[in-house]
C-alpha positions as MATLAB code, in Angstrom:
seq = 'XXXXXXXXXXXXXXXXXXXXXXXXXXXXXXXXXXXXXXXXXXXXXXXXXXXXXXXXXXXXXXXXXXXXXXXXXXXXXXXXXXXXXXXXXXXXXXXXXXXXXXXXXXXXXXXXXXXXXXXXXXXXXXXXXXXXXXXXXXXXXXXXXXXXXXXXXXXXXXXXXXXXXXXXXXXXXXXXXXXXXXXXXXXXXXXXXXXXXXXXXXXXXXXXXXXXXXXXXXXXXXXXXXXXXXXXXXXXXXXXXXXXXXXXXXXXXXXXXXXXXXXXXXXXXXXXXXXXXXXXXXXXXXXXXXXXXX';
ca = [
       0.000    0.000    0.000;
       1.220    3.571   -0.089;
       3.151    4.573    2.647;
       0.601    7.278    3.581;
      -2.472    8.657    1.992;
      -2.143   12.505    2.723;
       0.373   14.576    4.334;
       0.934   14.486    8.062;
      -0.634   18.169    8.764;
      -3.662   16.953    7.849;
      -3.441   14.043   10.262;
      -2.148   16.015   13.127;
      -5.455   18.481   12.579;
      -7.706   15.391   13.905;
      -6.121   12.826   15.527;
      -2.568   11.246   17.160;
       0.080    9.955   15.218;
       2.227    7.278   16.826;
       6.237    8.071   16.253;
       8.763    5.241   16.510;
      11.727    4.465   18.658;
      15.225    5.042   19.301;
      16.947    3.642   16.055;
      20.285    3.303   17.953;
      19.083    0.576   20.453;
      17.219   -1.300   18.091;
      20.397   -1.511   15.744;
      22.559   -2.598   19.127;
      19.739   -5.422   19.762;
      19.957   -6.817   16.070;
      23.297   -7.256   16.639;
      24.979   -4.149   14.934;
      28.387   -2.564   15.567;
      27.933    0.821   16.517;
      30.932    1.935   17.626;
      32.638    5.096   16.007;
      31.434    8.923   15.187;
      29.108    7.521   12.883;
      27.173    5.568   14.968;
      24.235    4.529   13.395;
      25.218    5.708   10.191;
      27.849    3.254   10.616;
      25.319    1.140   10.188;
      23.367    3.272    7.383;
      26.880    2.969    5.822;
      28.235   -0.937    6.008;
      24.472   -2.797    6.759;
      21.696   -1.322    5.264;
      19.610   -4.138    5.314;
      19.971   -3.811    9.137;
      18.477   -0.403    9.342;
      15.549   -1.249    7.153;
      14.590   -3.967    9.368;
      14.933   -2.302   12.504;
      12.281    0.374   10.646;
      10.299   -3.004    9.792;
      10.377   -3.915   13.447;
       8.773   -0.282   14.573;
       6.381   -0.315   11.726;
       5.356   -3.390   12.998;
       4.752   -2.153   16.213;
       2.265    0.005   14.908;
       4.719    3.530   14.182;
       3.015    5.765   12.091;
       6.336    7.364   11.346;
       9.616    6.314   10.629;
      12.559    8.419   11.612;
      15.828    7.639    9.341;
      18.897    7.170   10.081;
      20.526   10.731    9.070;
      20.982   11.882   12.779;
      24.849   12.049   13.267;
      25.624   11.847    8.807;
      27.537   15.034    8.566;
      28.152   16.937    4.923;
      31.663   16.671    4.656;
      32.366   13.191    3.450;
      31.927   12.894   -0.347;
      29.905    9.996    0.331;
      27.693   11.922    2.508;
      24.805   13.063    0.491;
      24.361    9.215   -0.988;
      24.053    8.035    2.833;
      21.476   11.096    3.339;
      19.461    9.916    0.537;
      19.829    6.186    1.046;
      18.403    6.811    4.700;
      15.191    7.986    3.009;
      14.970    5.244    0.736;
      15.122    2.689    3.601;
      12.410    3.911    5.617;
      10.477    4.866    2.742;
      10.586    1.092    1.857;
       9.555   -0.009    5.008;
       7.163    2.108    5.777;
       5.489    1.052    1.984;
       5.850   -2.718    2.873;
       3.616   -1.704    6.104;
      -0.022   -3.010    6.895;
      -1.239    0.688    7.884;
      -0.108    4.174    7.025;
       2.840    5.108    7.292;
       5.095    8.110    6.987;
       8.715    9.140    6.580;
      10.400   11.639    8.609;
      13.771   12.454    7.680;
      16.062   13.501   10.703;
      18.256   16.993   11.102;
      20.196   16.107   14.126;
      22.292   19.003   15.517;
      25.949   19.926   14.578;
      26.715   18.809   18.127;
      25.986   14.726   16.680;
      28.450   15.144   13.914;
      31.455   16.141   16.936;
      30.122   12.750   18.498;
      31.006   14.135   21.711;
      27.950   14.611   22.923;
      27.922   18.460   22.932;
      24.330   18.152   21.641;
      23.500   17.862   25.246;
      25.103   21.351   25.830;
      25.002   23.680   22.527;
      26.700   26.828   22.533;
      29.118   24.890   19.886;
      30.710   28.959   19.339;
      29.596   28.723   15.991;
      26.943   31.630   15.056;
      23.506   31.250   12.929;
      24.977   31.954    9.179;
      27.995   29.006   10.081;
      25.337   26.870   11.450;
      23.037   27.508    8.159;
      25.787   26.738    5.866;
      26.505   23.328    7.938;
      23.132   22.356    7.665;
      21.906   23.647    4.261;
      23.489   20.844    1.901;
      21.843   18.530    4.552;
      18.793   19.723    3.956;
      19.229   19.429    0.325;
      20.084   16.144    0.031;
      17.387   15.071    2.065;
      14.822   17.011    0.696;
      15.833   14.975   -3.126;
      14.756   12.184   -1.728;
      11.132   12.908   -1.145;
      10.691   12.259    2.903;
       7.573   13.159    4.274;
       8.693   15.685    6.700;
      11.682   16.470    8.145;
      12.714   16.014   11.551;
      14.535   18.878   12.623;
      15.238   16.818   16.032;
      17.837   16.894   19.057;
      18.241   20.552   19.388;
      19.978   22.438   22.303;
      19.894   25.894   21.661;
      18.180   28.810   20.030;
      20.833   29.524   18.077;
      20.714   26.516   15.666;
      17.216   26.412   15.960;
      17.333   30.093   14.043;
      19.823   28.643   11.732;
      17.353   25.801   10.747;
      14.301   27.910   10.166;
      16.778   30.085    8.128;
      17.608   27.320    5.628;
      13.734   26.200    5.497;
      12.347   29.499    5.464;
      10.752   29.459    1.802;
      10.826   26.254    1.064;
       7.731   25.148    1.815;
       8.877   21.685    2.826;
       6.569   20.611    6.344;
       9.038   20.337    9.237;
       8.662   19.322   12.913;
      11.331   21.261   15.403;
      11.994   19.157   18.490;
      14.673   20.334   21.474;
      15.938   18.224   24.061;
      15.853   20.307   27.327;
      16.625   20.006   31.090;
      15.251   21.469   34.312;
      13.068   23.580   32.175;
      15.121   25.075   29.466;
      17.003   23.951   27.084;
      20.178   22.440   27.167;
      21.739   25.855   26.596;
      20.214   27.212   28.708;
      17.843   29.409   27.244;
      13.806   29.752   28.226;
      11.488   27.207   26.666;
       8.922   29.720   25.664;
      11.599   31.717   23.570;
      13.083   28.653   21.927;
       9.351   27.860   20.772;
       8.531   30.796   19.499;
      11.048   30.930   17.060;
       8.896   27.902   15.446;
       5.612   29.124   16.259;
       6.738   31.682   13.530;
       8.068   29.286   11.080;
       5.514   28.544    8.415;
       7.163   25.099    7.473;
       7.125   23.942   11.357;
       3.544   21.928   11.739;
       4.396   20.375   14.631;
       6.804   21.671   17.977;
       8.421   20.381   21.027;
      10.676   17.920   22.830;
      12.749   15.025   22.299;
      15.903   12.859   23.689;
      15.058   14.182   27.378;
      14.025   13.113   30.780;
      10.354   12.040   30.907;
      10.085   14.524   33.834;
      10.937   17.584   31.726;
       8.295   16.797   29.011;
       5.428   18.527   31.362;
       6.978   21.514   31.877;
       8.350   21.901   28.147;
       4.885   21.552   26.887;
       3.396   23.909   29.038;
       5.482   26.950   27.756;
       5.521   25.414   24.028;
       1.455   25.644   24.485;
       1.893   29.271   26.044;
       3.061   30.530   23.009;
       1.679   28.314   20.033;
      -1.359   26.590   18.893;
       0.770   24.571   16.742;
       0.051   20.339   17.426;
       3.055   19.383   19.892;
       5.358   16.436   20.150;
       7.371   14.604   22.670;
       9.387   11.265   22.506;
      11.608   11.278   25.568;
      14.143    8.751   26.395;
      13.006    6.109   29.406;
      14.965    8.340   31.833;
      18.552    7.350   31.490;
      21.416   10.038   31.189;
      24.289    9.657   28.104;
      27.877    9.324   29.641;
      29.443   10.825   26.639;
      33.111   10.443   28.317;
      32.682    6.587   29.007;
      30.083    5.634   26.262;
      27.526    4.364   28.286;
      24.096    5.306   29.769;
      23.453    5.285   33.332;
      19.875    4.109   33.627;
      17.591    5.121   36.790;
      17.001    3.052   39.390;
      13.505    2.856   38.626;
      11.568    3.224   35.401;
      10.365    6.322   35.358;
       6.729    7.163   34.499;
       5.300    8.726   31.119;
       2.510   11.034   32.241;
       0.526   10.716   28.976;
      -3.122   11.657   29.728;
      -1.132   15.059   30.180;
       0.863   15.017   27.470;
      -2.257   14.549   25.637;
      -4.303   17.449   27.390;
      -1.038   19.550   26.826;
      -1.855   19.486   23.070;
       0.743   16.579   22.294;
      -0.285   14.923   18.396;
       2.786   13.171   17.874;
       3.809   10.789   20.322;
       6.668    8.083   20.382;
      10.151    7.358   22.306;
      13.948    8.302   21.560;
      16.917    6.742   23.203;
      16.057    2.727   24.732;
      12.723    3.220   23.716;
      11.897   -0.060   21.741;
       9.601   -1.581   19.442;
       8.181   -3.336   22.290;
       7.293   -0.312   24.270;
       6.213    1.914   21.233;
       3.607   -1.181   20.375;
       2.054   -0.552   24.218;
       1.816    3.076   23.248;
      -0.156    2.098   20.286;
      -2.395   -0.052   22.654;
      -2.692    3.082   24.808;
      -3.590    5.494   22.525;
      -6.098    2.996   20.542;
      -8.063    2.740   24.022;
      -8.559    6.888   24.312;
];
């Protein structure tokens, strides 16, 4: 069947639409070697076949929308703009070999992914909005060839790059979601929540706005000052609470699991709905459970 019968917008105007997973730990589970800067474009890179079924496994879950596996693919290799467009590709041929529709989202990760030292989680990279513009805008390109649904401007930490996105997509016309990851109420940088959001409530491309790759805890708060300044849908797909040792390569997970608060998520405004880092196709298929029962 087609991967999807209209664009996401118009879903977003009436109903919920189920995200994915972390890509990362579904790769690590099927076995994959993600070791290296490239991380799961390592895997984009040498196994292919290993990304598209880890997008079979999520569409199986019941995902309405496949992230690829662009995150951390930075512009400088000359190979680079084949990998961008090969991530589309893969998704785009899972998500058509799905029972149900299904869309493609093709991910913008940060300038911070491509250091691969984790400064995503801290922005402020010293780099101002026309550096960060030029960085991104052969991305964008490249991804944009291939025909994704949307793109997935995901995983940012500061206002700064955020600018620099809207910059390159201002005009376009091409449907975007922004997504930051945040802390303690602001984002990673630092800066206040209902600033950062405004920058996309402004943004004709952005249809959808909010957080990503955080603490479960801090998707409350970030939605309240996303809905304080935008009637826009909004979106969160947290981690499950564990914190990325960037020095030692590992996660610390919490003690305990800690709790989604969804029927207020939901009341927040949230349309799009899934999980980043250790989220896996076996929790993102409960989601789907959960949301069929509202």
């Amino acid at each position: 069947m087609p991967r999807a019968s209209g664009p996401l917008a118009a879903a977003l105007a009436h109903r919920a639409v189920l995200l994915d997973g972390g890509l990362s730990n579904q790769l690590a589970d099927q076995g994959c070697d993600l070791s290296g800067g490239l991380w799961t474009g390592r895997v984009l890179t040498e196994r292919p076949d290993q990304v598209e079924a880890a997008h079979t496994a999520y569409a199986r879950a019941g995902a309405e929308v496949l992230i690829t596996a662009s995150y951390q693919i930075g512009y400088g290799a000359p190979e680079a703009g084949v990998l961008l467009r090969r991530s589309v590709a893969l998704a785009d041929r899972a998500a058509r070999a799905a029972d149900h529709e299904v869309w493609v989202a093709a991910s913008v990760g940060p300038y911070g992914a491509v250091l691969a030292d984790g400064s995503e989680y801290r922005g402020r990279y010293g780099l101002g909005v026309a550096e960060l513009a030029a960085f991104h805008r052969p991305r964008i390109e490249a991804l944009l060839e291939a025909g994704p649904d949307v793109l997935a401007l995901e995983t940012i930490p500061d206002t700064t790059e955020a600018e620099a996105l809207l910059g390159v997509l201002a005009g376009t016309g091409a449907p975007a979601w922004l997504s930051y990851t945040v802390a303690d109420g602001r984002t990673r940088a630092g800066q206040p929540l209902a600033e950062a959001f405004a920058l996309a409530e402004r943004s004709p491309e952005v249809i959808a706005l909010g957080v990503n790759c955080c603490d479960p805890q801090d998707v409350g708060p970030a939605l309240e000052a996303a809905a304080s300044v935008t009637r826009k849908p909004l979106l969160a797909y947290p981690n499950d609470g564990s914190v990325w040792d960037a020095a030692a390569g590992r996660w610390h997970s919490p003690p305990t699991p800690v709790p989604w608060d969804l029927a207020a998520w939901r009341s927040a405004g949230v349309r799009l709905l899934g999980g980043c880092c250790r989220i896996g196709p076996p929790a993102i298929a409960a989601l789907a459970a959960r949301l069929r029962t509202r």
